[in-house]
Coordinates of C-alpha atoms and ligand atoms in Angstrom, one line a residue:
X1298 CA 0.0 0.0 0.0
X1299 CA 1.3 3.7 -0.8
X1300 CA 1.2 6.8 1.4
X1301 CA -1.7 8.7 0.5
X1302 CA -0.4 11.7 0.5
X1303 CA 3.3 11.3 -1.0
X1304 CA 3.1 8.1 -2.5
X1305 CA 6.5 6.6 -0.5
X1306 CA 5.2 3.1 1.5
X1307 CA 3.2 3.4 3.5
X1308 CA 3.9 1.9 7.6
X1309 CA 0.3 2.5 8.6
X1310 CA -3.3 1.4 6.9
X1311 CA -6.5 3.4 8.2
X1312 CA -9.6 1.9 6.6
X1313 CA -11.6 4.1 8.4
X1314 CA -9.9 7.2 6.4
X1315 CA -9.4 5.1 3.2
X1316 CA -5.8 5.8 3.4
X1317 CA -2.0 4.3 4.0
X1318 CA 0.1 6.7 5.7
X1319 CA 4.5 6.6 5.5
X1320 CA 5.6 7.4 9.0
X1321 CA 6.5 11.5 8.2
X1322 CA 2.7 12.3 6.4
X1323 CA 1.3 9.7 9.4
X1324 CA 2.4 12.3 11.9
X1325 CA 0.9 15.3 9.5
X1326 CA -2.5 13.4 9.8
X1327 CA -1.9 12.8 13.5
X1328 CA -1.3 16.5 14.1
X1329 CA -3.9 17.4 11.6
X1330 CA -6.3 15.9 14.1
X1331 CA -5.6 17.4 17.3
X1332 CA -5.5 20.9 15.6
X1333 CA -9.2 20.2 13.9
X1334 CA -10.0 18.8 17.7
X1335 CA -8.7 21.8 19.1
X1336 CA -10.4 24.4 16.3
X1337 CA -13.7 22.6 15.9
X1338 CA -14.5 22.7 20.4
X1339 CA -12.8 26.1 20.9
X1340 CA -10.5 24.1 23.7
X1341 CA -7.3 26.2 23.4
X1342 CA -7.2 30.2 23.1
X1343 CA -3.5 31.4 21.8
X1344 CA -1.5 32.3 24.7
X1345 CA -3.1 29.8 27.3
X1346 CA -1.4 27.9 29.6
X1347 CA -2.9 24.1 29.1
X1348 CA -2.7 21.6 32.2
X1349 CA -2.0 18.0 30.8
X1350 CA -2.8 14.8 33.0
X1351 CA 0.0 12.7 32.4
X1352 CA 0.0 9.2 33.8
X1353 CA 2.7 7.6 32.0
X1354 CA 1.1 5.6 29.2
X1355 CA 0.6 6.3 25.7
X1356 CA -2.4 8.6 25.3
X1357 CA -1.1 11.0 27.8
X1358 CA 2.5 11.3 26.5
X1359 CA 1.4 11.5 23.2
X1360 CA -0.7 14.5 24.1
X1361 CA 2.1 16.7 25.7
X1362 CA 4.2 15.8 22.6
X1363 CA 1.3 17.2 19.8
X1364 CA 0.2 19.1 21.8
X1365 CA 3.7 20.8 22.1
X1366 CA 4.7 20.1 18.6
X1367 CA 1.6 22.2 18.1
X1368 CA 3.1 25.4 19.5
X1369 CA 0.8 25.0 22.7
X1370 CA 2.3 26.1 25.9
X1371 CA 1.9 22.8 28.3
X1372 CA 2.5 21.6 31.6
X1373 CA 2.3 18.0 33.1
X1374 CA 0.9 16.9 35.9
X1375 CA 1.2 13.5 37.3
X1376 CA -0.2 11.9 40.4
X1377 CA 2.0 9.5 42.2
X1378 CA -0.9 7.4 43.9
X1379 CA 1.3 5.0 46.1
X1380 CA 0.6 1.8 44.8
X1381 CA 3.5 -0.5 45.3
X1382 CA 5.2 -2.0 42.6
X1383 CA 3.7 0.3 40.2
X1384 CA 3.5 4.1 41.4
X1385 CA 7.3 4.4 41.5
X1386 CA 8.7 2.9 38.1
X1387 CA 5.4 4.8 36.8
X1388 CA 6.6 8.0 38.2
X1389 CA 10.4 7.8 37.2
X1390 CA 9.9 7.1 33.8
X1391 CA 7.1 10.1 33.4
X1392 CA 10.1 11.8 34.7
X1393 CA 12.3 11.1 32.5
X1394 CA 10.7 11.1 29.5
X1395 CA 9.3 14.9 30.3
X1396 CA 13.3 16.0 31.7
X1397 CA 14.6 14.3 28.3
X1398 CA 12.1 16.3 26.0
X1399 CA 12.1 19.3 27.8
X1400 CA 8.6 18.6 29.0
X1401 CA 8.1 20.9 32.2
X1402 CA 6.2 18.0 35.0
X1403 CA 4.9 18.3 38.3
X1404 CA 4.6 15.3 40.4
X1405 CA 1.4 15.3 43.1
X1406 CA 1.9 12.1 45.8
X1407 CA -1.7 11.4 47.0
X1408 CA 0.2 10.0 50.4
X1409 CA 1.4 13.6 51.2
X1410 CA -2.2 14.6 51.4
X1411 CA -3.8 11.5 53.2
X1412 CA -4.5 9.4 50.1
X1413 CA -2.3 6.5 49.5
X1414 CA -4.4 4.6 47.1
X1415 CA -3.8 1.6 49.3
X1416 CA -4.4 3.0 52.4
X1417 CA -8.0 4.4 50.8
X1418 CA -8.4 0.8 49.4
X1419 CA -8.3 -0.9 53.0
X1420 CA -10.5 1.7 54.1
X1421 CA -13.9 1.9 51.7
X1422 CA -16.3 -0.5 50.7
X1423 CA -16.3 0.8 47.6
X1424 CA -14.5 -0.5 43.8
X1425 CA -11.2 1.2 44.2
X1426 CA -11.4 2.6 40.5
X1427 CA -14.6 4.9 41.2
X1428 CA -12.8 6.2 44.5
X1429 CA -9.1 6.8 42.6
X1430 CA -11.0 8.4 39.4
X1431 CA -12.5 10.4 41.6
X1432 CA -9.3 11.8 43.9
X1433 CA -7.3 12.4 41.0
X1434 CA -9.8 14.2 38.8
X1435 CA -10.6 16.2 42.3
X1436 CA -6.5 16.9 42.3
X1437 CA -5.8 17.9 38.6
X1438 CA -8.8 20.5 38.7
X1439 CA -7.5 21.8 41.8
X1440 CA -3.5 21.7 40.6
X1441 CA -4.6 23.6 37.8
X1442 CA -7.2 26.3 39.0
X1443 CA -4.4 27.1 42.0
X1444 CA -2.2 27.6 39.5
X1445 CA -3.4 29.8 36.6
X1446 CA -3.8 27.5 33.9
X1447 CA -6.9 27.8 31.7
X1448 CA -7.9 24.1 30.9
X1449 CA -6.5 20.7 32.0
X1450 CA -5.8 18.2 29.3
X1451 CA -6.8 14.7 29.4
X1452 CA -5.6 11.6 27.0
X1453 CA -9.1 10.5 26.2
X1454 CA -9.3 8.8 22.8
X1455 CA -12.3 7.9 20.6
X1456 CA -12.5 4.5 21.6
X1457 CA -12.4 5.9 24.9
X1458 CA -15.2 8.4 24.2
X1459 CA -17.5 5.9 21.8
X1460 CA -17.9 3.7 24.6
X1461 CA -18.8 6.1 27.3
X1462 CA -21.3 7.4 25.3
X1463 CA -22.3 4.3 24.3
X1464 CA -22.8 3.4 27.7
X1465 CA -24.6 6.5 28.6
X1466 CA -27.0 5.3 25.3
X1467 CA -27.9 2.2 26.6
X1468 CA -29.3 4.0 30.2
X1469 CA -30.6 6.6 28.0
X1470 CA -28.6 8.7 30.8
X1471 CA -29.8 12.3 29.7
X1472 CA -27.8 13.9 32.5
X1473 CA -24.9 12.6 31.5
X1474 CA -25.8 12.4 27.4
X1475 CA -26.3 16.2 27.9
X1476 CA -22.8 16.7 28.9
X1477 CA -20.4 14.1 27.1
X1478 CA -17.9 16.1 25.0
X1479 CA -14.9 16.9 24.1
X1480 CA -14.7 20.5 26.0
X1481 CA -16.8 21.1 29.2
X1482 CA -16.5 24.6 30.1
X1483 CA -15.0 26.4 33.3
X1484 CA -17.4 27.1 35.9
X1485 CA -16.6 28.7 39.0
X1486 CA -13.2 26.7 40.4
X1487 CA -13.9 24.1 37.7
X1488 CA -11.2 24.7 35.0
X1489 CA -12.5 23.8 31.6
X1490 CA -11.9 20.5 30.5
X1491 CA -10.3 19.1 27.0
X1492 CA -10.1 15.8 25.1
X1493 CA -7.6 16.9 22.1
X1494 CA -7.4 13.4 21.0
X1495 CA -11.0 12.6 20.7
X1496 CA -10.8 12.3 16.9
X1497 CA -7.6 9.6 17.0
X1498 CA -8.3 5.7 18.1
X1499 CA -5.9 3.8 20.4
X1500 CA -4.8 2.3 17.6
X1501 CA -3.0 5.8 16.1
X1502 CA -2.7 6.5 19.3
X1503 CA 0.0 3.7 19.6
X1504 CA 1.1 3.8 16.2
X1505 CA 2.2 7.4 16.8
X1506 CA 3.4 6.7 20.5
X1507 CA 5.5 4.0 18.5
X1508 CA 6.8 6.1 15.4
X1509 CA 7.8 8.7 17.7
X1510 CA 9.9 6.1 19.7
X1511 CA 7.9 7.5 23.1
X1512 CA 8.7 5.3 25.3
X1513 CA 5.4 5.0 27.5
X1514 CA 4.4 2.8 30.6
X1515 CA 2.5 -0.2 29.5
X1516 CA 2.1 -2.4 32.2
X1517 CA -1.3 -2.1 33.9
X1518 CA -2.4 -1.1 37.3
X1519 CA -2.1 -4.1 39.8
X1520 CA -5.6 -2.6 41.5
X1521 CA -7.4 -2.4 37.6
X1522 CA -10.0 -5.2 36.8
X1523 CA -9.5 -4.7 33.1
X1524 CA -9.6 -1.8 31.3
X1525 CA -13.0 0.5 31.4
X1526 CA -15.7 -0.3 29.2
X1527 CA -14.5 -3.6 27.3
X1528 CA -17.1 -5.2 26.2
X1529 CA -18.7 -2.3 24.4
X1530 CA -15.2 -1.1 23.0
X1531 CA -15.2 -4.4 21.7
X1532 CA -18.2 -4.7 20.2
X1533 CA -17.2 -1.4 18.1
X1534 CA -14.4 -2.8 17.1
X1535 CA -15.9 -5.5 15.4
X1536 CA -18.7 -2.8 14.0
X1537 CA -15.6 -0.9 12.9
X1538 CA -13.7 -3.8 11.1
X1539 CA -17.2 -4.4 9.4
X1540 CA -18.0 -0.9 8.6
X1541 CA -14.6 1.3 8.6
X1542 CA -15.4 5.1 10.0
X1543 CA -18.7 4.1 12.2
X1544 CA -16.9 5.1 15.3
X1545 CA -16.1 8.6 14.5
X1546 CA -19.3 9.2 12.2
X1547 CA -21.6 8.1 15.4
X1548 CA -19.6 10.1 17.8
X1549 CA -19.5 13.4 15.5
X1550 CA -23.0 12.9 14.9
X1551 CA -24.2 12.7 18.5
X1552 CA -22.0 15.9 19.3
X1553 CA -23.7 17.6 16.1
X1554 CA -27.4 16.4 16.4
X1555 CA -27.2 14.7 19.7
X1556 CA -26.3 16.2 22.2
X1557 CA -28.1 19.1 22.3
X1558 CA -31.9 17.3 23.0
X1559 CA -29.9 16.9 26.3
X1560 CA -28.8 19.5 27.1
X1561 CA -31.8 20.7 29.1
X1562 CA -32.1 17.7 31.5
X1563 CA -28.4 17.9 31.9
X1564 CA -28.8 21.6 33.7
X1565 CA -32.3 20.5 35.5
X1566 CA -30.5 17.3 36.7
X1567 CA -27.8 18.9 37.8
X1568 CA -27.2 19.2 41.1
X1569 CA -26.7 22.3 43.3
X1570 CA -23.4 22.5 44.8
X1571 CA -21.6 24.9 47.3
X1572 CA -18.3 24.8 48.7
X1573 CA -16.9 22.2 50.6
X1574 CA -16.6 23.1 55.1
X1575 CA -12.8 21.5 54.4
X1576 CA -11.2 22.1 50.8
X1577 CA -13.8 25.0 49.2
X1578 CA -14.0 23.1 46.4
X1579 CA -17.7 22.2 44.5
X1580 CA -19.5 19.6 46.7
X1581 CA -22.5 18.1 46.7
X1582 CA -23.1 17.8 50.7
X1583 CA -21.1 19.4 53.7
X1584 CA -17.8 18.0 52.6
X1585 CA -16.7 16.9 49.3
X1586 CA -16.6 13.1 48.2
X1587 CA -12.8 13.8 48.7
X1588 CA -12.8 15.0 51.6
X1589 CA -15.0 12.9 53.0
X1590 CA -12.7 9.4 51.7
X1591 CA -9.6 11.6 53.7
X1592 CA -11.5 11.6 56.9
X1593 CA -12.5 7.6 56.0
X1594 CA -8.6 7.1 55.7
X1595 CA -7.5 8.9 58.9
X1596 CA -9.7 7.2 61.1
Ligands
LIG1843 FE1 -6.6 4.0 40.0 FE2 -8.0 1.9 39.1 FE3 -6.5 3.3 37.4 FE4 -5.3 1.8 39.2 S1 -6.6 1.1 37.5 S2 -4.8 3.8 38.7 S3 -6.7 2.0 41.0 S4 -8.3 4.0 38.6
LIG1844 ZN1 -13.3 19.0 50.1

């Protein structure tokens, strides 16, 4: 198969773009991407300072680097959660990969503030996942808005994103439906929220994360039960391999006719939240969900 674009071989077939890519015009598409992401959902003004959620693997380091590449001015964030066995080699080569491409990283340890994931997983009654999702999303929004920067980055891909909204589909979750995007505002100390590489699968994902020799951390968690949403990322896989472009098309199309029926119940549903007694940050009750798993831990 030839490059579509320069006719050299091509090192990477995308059915669902009808196209063979050599490595050089594979990183033009890759690029090409994130800046239509980044155009399209209004997620980056020139000049910002961008936030990225790094946790080590591929989708996450992949992001700083286009994201950089792109002329974007970024800053990494990851969360050391204290898992043994994993947290540490996790952390050190995040470190080195951001010191060795001039990558400027902050490292957060959820044990300074009370929240050794193993300590919080002896302590609730709860799947550990839901509780860690929860403390570190609650610690990148915060690391950001104390800090000035204008949105937080995540490395949510397509496959990612088809299946969540798949799985919102099959509750006919309206709340949620209403919501699901790839750019989610600021409101009050919630900085906005981005997903540059909505439009790319985990397959480019790789590929790129593989062309660009990044050397990312692939083992998986020792507290993960498989990956999120399996089965239904699965099942568009096969709908893909039968039908090349179905994920995108159904995930551009809910954002462009969609969404918006749900919009309504997703402010209606909503519900009203005031500061937390302990952090300040948006809660739901007295004290934040957070907040609330700290005072679990400490007792
Ligand atoms: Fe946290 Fe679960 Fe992810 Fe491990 S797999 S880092 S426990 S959310
Ligand atoms: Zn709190």
């Amino acid at each position: 198969m030839k490059c579509k674009r320069c006719g050299e071989l091509a090192a990477v077939k995308l059915p669902s773009h009808h196209a063979g890519f050599c490595p050089g015009c594979f990183e033009l598409f890759f690029r090409k991407q994130v800046e239509t992401a980044v155009r399209r959902h209004a997620m980056i003004a020139p000049g910002e300072k961008v936030l990225v959620a790094v946790s080590g693997g591929k989708d996450s380091l992949a992001l700083m680097r286009v994201l950089s590449d792109l002329g974007h001015d970024v800053t990494g964030l990851h969360v050391h959660l204290g898992i043994p066995d994993s947290s540490d080699p996790v952390c050190a080569r995040t470190e080195a990969y951001c010191r060795e491409n001039g990558f400027a990283l902050h490292v957060l340890r959820t044990g300074d503030v009370g929240l050794a994931i193993p300590k919080v997983k002896a302590a609730v009654h709860r799947p550990i996942c839901a509780v860690c999702g929860k403390i570190k999303r609650h610690y990148f929004n915060r690391f950001a808005y104390e800090n000035g920067f204008a949105a937080l980055a995540t490395g949510h891909n397509l496959d990612d994103e088809v299946a969540r909204l798949f799985a919102n589909v099959l509750r006919w979750d309206a709340t949620y439906l209403g919501s699901q995007g790839p750019t989610l505002p600021s409101e009050g100390r919630f900085v906005r929220k981005i997903k540059p590489l909505y439009r790319l699968t985990e397959f480019e994902t790789a590929a790129y994360c593989f062309l660009k020799g990044i050397d990312h951390w692939k083992a998986a968690c020792p507290y993960s039960g498989g990956a999120s949403f399996t089965g239904h990322k699965k099942l568009f896989a096969d709908l893909e391999h039968a039908s090349p472009g179905q994920k995108i098309a159904f995930y551009e199309a809910f954002l462009a006719k969609g969404r918006e029926h749900f919009a309504e119940t997703n402010r209606e549903g909503r519900q009203q939240l005031t500061p937390c007694a302990s952090c300040g940050y948006p809660s739901s009750g007295e004290l934040c969900g957070v907040c609330r798993i700290r005072a679990l831990v400490a007792k």
